[in-house]
Amino acid sequence: MELEIRDVSKTYSNGVHALKAVNLTIGKGMFGLLGPNGAGKSSIMRTIATLQTPDSGEIRFDGQNIFANPTEFRRQLGYLPQDFGVYANASATDMLDYFARLKGIKNAKARSNRISELLELVNLTEHSHKAVDTYSGGMRQRFGIAQVLLSNPKVIIVDEPTAGLDPAERNRFYSILHQLTDSAIVILSTHIVGDVTNLCSDMGILNRGSILARGKPDELVASIERQIWHKSVSREELTQLRLNHKVISTRIVKGDIQATIQSETAPAASFTQSTPDLEDFYFSYVPELAV
């Protein structure tokens, strides 16, 4: 099972060059596509979902061009966009039954059994007869996953699924997504580093329409081993540091500004070397995030 994205480019009518010769090969399991807002993540997700065609390049699933027969590919696809609408006053059970009919599950008992199974999976059985438009953000996302899984898809796309969720709901959502990786390609598009750290065995960094890095998270982090240094600084010192060093991030720690620098040698004796993490690697590739 393999999804191949080959030299995919996309420019919109307003002149925005959203995708620039994107190349990725994604196998079964959880793949994290990490990038800031506006990086092109939703553009590549919509293209994989056949909601738009690329200007150039192609996407193949198990060797077949998905745009040659998009209807057939969509039968194997589950797509959860960042925002999705629901019908007012419709319960989770009624909505899932409606979508199951649309997906061709004609047998009433088969539909009922599948819906019960999915509501149990996403921990919504007790809320199955409540209107979905009254759900919290986390509950609605879990309902979205149930909807996506109705037809046992081979490719699952989730776009910014944990944005706005509280920590408890985020962890619950992580647990659900993790259960899907044994039998499908799951593509997780996010700007939240923790999503990729907690879930993904493979990843890519996308920014300004281009893939900047690709690999296993632990191997990417290992590539900057012994290159990360930090120090508490004043605002004046930070301005000077930026003139002479690669400042990849700053944060407030106990009221002080802590600057993190990437350097193969110690910037100065006053800096402390630290063990890198995925956030350090990400910030090293997306310098505009170094506020």
Coordinates of C-alpha atoms in Angstrom, one line a residue:
M1 CA 0.0 0.0 0.0
E2 CA 1.7 3.2 -1.2
L3 CA 0.7 6.8 -2.1
E4 CA 3.1 8.5 -4.4
I5 CA 3.1 12.3 -4.9
R6 CA 5.3 13.2 -7.9
D7 CA 6.3 16.8 -8.8
V8 CA 2.9 18.2 -7.8
S9 CA 2.5 22.0 -8.3
K10 CA -0.5 24.2 -7.9
T11 CA -1.0 28.0 -8.5
Y12 CA -4.4 29.6 -7.7
S13 CA -6.2 32.2 -9.8
N14 CA -5.1 34.9 -7.4
G15 CA -1.4 34.1 -8.2
V16 CA -0.6 32.2 -5.0
H17 CA 1.9 29.5 -5.8
A18 CA 0.6 27.0 -3.2
L19 CA 2.5 23.9 -4.1
K20 CA 6.0 23.8 -5.8
A21 CA 7.0 20.4 -7.2
V22 CA 6.1 18.4 -4.1
N23 CA 7.4 14.9 -4.0
L24 CA 6.5 12.4 -1.3
T25 CA 6.1 8.6 -1.1
I26 CA 3.9 7.5 1.9
G27 CA 3.3 4.0 3.1
K28 CA 1.0 2.4 5.7
G29 CA 1.0 4.0 9.1
M30 CA 0.9 7.6 10.3
F31 CA 2.6 10.3 8.3
G32 CA 2.9 13.8 9.7
L33 CA 2.9 16.8 7.4
L34 CA 4.1 19.6 9.6
G35 CA 4.1 23.3 8.6
P36 CA 3.0 26.7 9.7
N37 CA -0.4 28.2 8.7
G38 CA -0.3 29.1 5.0
A39 CA 2.4 26.6 4.2
G40 CA 0.3 24.7 1.6
K41 CA -0.8 21.8 3.8
S42 CA -4.5 22.2 3.1
S43 CA -3.7 22.6 -0.6
I44 CA -1.9 19.2 -0.8
M45 CA -4.6 17.6 1.3
R46 CA -7.3 18.9 -1.0
T47 CA -5.3 17.7 -4.0
I48 CA -4.9 14.2 -2.5
A49 CA -8.6 14.1 -1.8
T50 CA -9.2 14.9 -5.5
L51 CA -11.1 18.1 -4.6
Q52 CA -8.8 20.0 -6.9
T53 CA -6.4 19.0 -9.7
P54 CA -2.7 19.9 -9.8
D55 CA -1.4 22.1 -12.5
S56 CA 1.4 19.6 -13.1
G57 CA 2.6 16.4 -11.6
E58 CA 0.6 13.3 -10.5
I59 CA -0.5 11.3 -7.5
R60 CA -0.7 7.5 -7.6
F61 CA -2.2 5.1 -5.2
D62 CA -0.9 1.5 -5.5
G63 CA 0.4 2.5 -9.0
Q64 CA -2.9 4.0 -10.3
N65 CA -3.2 7.7 -11.1
I66 CA -6.0 8.9 -8.7
F67 CA -7.2 11.5 -11.2
A68 CA -7.7 8.9 -14.0
N69 CA -10.7 7.6 -12.0
P70 CA -11.3 9.9 -9.0
T71 CA -14.6 8.3 -8.1
E72 CA -12.9 4.9 -7.6
F73 CA -10.2 6.5 -5.4
R74 CA -12.7 8.3 -3.3
R75 CA -14.3 5.0 -2.4
Q76 CA -11.0 4.1 -0.7
L77 CA -10.5 7.6 0.9
G78 CA -11.6 9.1 4.2
Y79 CA -11.1 12.9 4.5
L80 CA -11.6 14.9 7.6
P81 CA -11.1 18.6 6.8
Q82 CA -10.2 21.2 9.4
D83 CA -13.8 22.5 9.4
F84 CA -16.9 20.4 8.4
G85 CA -20.5 21.2 8.6
V86 CA -23.3 19.2 10.2
Y87 CA -27.1 19.4 9.9
A88 CA -28.9 21.3 12.6
N89 CA -30.7 19.1 15.2
A90 CA -29.5 15.8 13.6
S91 CA -28.2 13.2 16.0
A92 CA -24.9 11.3 15.5
T93 CA -26.7 8.1 14.7
D94 CA -29.0 9.7 12.1
M95 CA -26.1 11.5 10.4
L96 CA -23.9 8.4 10.3
D97 CA -26.8 6.5 8.9
Y98 CA -27.3 9.1 6.2
F99 CA -23.6 9.1 5.2
A100 CA -23.5 5.3 5.3
R101 CA -26.3 5.2 2.7
L102 CA -24.4 7.7 0.6
K103 CA -21.4 5.4 0.8
G104 CA -23.4 2.5 -0.6
I105 CA -24.0 0.5 2.6
K106 CA -27.6 -0.6 1.7
N107 CA -28.3 -3.3 4.3
A108 CA -30.0 -1.6 7.3
K109 CA -28.6 -4.1 9.8
A110 CA -25.1 -3.8 8.4
R111 CA -25.4 0.0 8.7
S112 CA -26.6 -0.2 12.2
N113 CA -23.9 -2.6 13.3
R114 CA -21.2 -0.4 11.7
I115 CA -22.5 2.8 13.2
S116 CA -22.6 1.2 16.7
E117 CA -19.1 -0.1 16.3
L118 CA -17.7 3.3 15.2
L119 CA -19.6 5.2 18.0
E120 CA -18.0 2.8 20.5
L121 CA -14.6 3.4 18.9
V122 CA -14.8 7.2 19.2
N123 CA -16.4 7.0 22.7
L124 CA -19.7 8.7 21.6
T125 CA -22.1 5.8 22.3
E126 CA -23.6 7.7 25.3
H127 CA -24.1 10.8 23.2
S128 CA -25.2 9.1 20.0
H129 CA -28.8 10.5 20.1
K130 CA -27.7 14.1 20.9
A131 CA -27.6 16.7 18.1
V132 CA -24.1 16.9 16.6
D133 CA -24.3 20.7 16.3
T134 CA -24.4 20.8 20.2
Y135 CA -21.2 18.8 20.6
S136 CA -18.0 20.3 21.9
G137 CA -15.1 20.7 19.5
G138 CA -13.5 17.5 20.6
M139 CA -16.7 15.5 20.4
R140 CA -17.3 16.9 16.9
Q141 CA -13.8 15.8 15.8
R142 CA -14.4 12.3 17.1
F143 CA -17.7 12.2 15.2
G144 CA -15.8 13.3 12.1
I145 CA -13.5 10.3 12.5
A146 CA -16.5 8.0 12.8
Q147 CA -17.8 9.5 9.6
V148 CA -14.5 9.0 7.8
L149 CA -14.2 5.4 8.9
L150 CA -17.7 4.3 7.6
S151 CA -16.4 2.6 4.5
N152 CA -13.1 1.2 5.9
P153 CA -10.9 3.6 3.9
K154 CA -7.3 2.7 2.9
V155 CA -6.2 6.3 2.8
I156 CA -7.2 8.7 5.6
I157 CA -6.5 12.4 5.6
V158 CA -7.0 14.5 8.8
D159 CA -6.3 18.2 8.4
E160 CA -5.4 20.2 11.6
P161 CA -7.5 17.8 13.7
T162 CA -6.4 18.9 17.2
A163 CA -6.5 22.7 16.7
G164 CA -8.6 24.2 19.5
L165 CA -8.9 21.0 21.5
D166 CA -8.1 21.0 25.2
P167 CA -5.3 18.6 26.4
A168 CA -7.7 15.9 27.5
E169 CA -9.6 15.9 24.2
R170 CA -6.3 16.0 22.3
N171 CA -5.0 12.9 24.1
R172 CA -8.3 11.1 23.4
F173 CA -8.1 12.0 19.7
Y174 CA -4.5 10.8 19.6
S175 CA -5.6 7.4 21.0
I176 CA -8.3 7.1 18.3
L177 CA -5.9 8.0 15.5
H178 CA -3.3 5.6 16.7
Q179 CA -5.7 2.7 16.3
L180 CA -6.0 3.3 12.6
T181 CA -2.4 3.0 11.6
D182 CA -2.2 -0.8 11.2
S183 CA -4.6 -1.0 8.3
A184 CA -4.4 2.3 6.4
I185 CA -2.2 5.2 5.2
V186 CA -3.0 8.0 7.6
I187 CA -1.8 11.5 6.7
L188 CA -1.9 14.0 9.6
S189 CA -1.6 17.7 8.5
T190 CA -0.8 20.0 11.4
H191 CA 1.1 23.0 12.6
I192 CA 1.4 21.5 16.1
V193 CA 4.7 19.8 16.7
G194 CA 3.3 17.7 19.5
D195 CA 0.9 16.0 17.2
V196 CA 3.7 14.7 15.1
T197 CA 5.9 13.8 18.1
N198 CA 3.2 11.8 19.7
L199 CA 1.8 10.0 16.7
C200 CA 4.0 9.8 13.6
S201 CA 6.7 7.4 12.6
D202 CA 7.4 9.3 9.4
M203 CA 7.1 13.0 8.6
G204 CA 7.8 15.9 6.3
I205 CA 8.1 19.6 6.8
L206 CA 6.2 21.8 4.3
N207 CA 6.7 25.6 4.0
R208 CA 5.8 28.0 1.3
G209 CA 4.7 25.1 -0.9
S210 CA 7.9 23.1 -0.7
I211 CA 9.0 20.0 1.2
L212 CA 12.0 21.2 3.3
A213 CA 12.8 18.0 5.2
R214 CA 11.6 14.4 5.2
G215 CA 12.3 11.4 7.5
K216 CA 11.7 9.6 10.7
P217 CA 11.3 12.2 13.6
D218 CA 14.0 10.6 15.8
E219 CA 16.5 10.6 12.9
L220 CA 15.7 14.2 12.0
V221 CA 16.3 15.2 15.6
A222 CA 19.5 13.2 15.8
S223 CA 20.8 15.2 12.8
I224 CA 21.1 18.4 15.0
E225 CA 22.6 16.6 18.0
R226 CA 25.1 18.9 19.9
Q227 CA 23.9 21.9 17.8
I228 CA 21.3 23.4 20.2
W229 CA 22.3 26.0 22.8
H230 CA 20.2 28.2 25.1
K231 CA 20.6 31.2 27.3
S232 CA 18.5 33.8 29.1
V233 CA 18.9 37.2 27.5
S234 CA 17.6 40.7 27.6
R235 CA 15.8 42.2 24.6
E236 CA 18.9 44.2 23.7
E237 CA 21.1 41.0 23.8
L238 CA 18.6 39.2 21.7
T239 CA 18.8 41.8 19.0
Q240 CA 22.6 41.5 18.9
L241 CA 22.5 37.7 19.0
R242 CA 20.3 37.7 15.8
L243 CA 23.0 39.6 14.0
N244 CA 25.7 37.0 14.6
H245 CA 23.9 33.7 15.3
K246 CA 21.0 31.5 14.0
V247 CA 18.3 32.1 16.7
I248 CA 15.7 29.4 16.0
S249 CA 13.3 30.2 18.8
T250 CA 12.6 32.3 21.8
R251 CA 10.4 31.7 24.8
I252 CA 9.5 33.2 28.1
V253 CA 10.8 31.1 31.0
K254 CA 10.1 32.3 34.6
G255 CA 9.7 35.9 33.2
D256 CA 13.0 35.8 31.3
I257 CA 13.6 35.6 27.5
Q258 CA 15.3 32.3 26.7
A259 CA 17.0 32.3 23.3
T260 CA 17.7 29.0 21.5
I261 CA 20.5 29.0 19.0
Q262 CA 21.6 26.4 16.5
S263 CA 25.4 26.2 16.2
E264 CA 28.0 23.5 15.7
T265 CA 30.2 25.2 18.3
A266 CA 29.4 27.0 21.5
P267 CA 28.2 30.6 20.8
A268 CA 29.9 31.7 24.0
A269 CA 30.9 30.3 27.4
S270 CA 27.6 31.5 28.9
F271 CA 25.4 29.3 26.7
T272 CA 24.2 25.9 27.9
Q273 CA 24.0 23.0 25.4
S274 CA 20.7 21.2 25.4
T275 CA 19.3 17.9 24.0
P276 CA 17.4 18.8 20.8
D277 CA 13.8 17.8 20.2
L278 CA 11.5 17.9 17.2
E279 CA 10.5 21.5 17.9
D280 CA 14.1 22.5 17.6
F281 CA 14.5 20.7 14.3
Y282 CA 11.3 22.3 13.0
F283 CA 12.2 25.8 14.0
S284 CA 15.6 25.4 12.4
Y285 CA 13.9 24.8 9.0
V286 CA 11.2 27.5 9.4
P287 CA 13.1 30.6 10.5
E288 CA 10.1 33.0 10.3
L289 CA 8.7 31.2 13.5
A290 CA 11.7 32.5 15.5
V291 CA 9.8 35.4 17.1

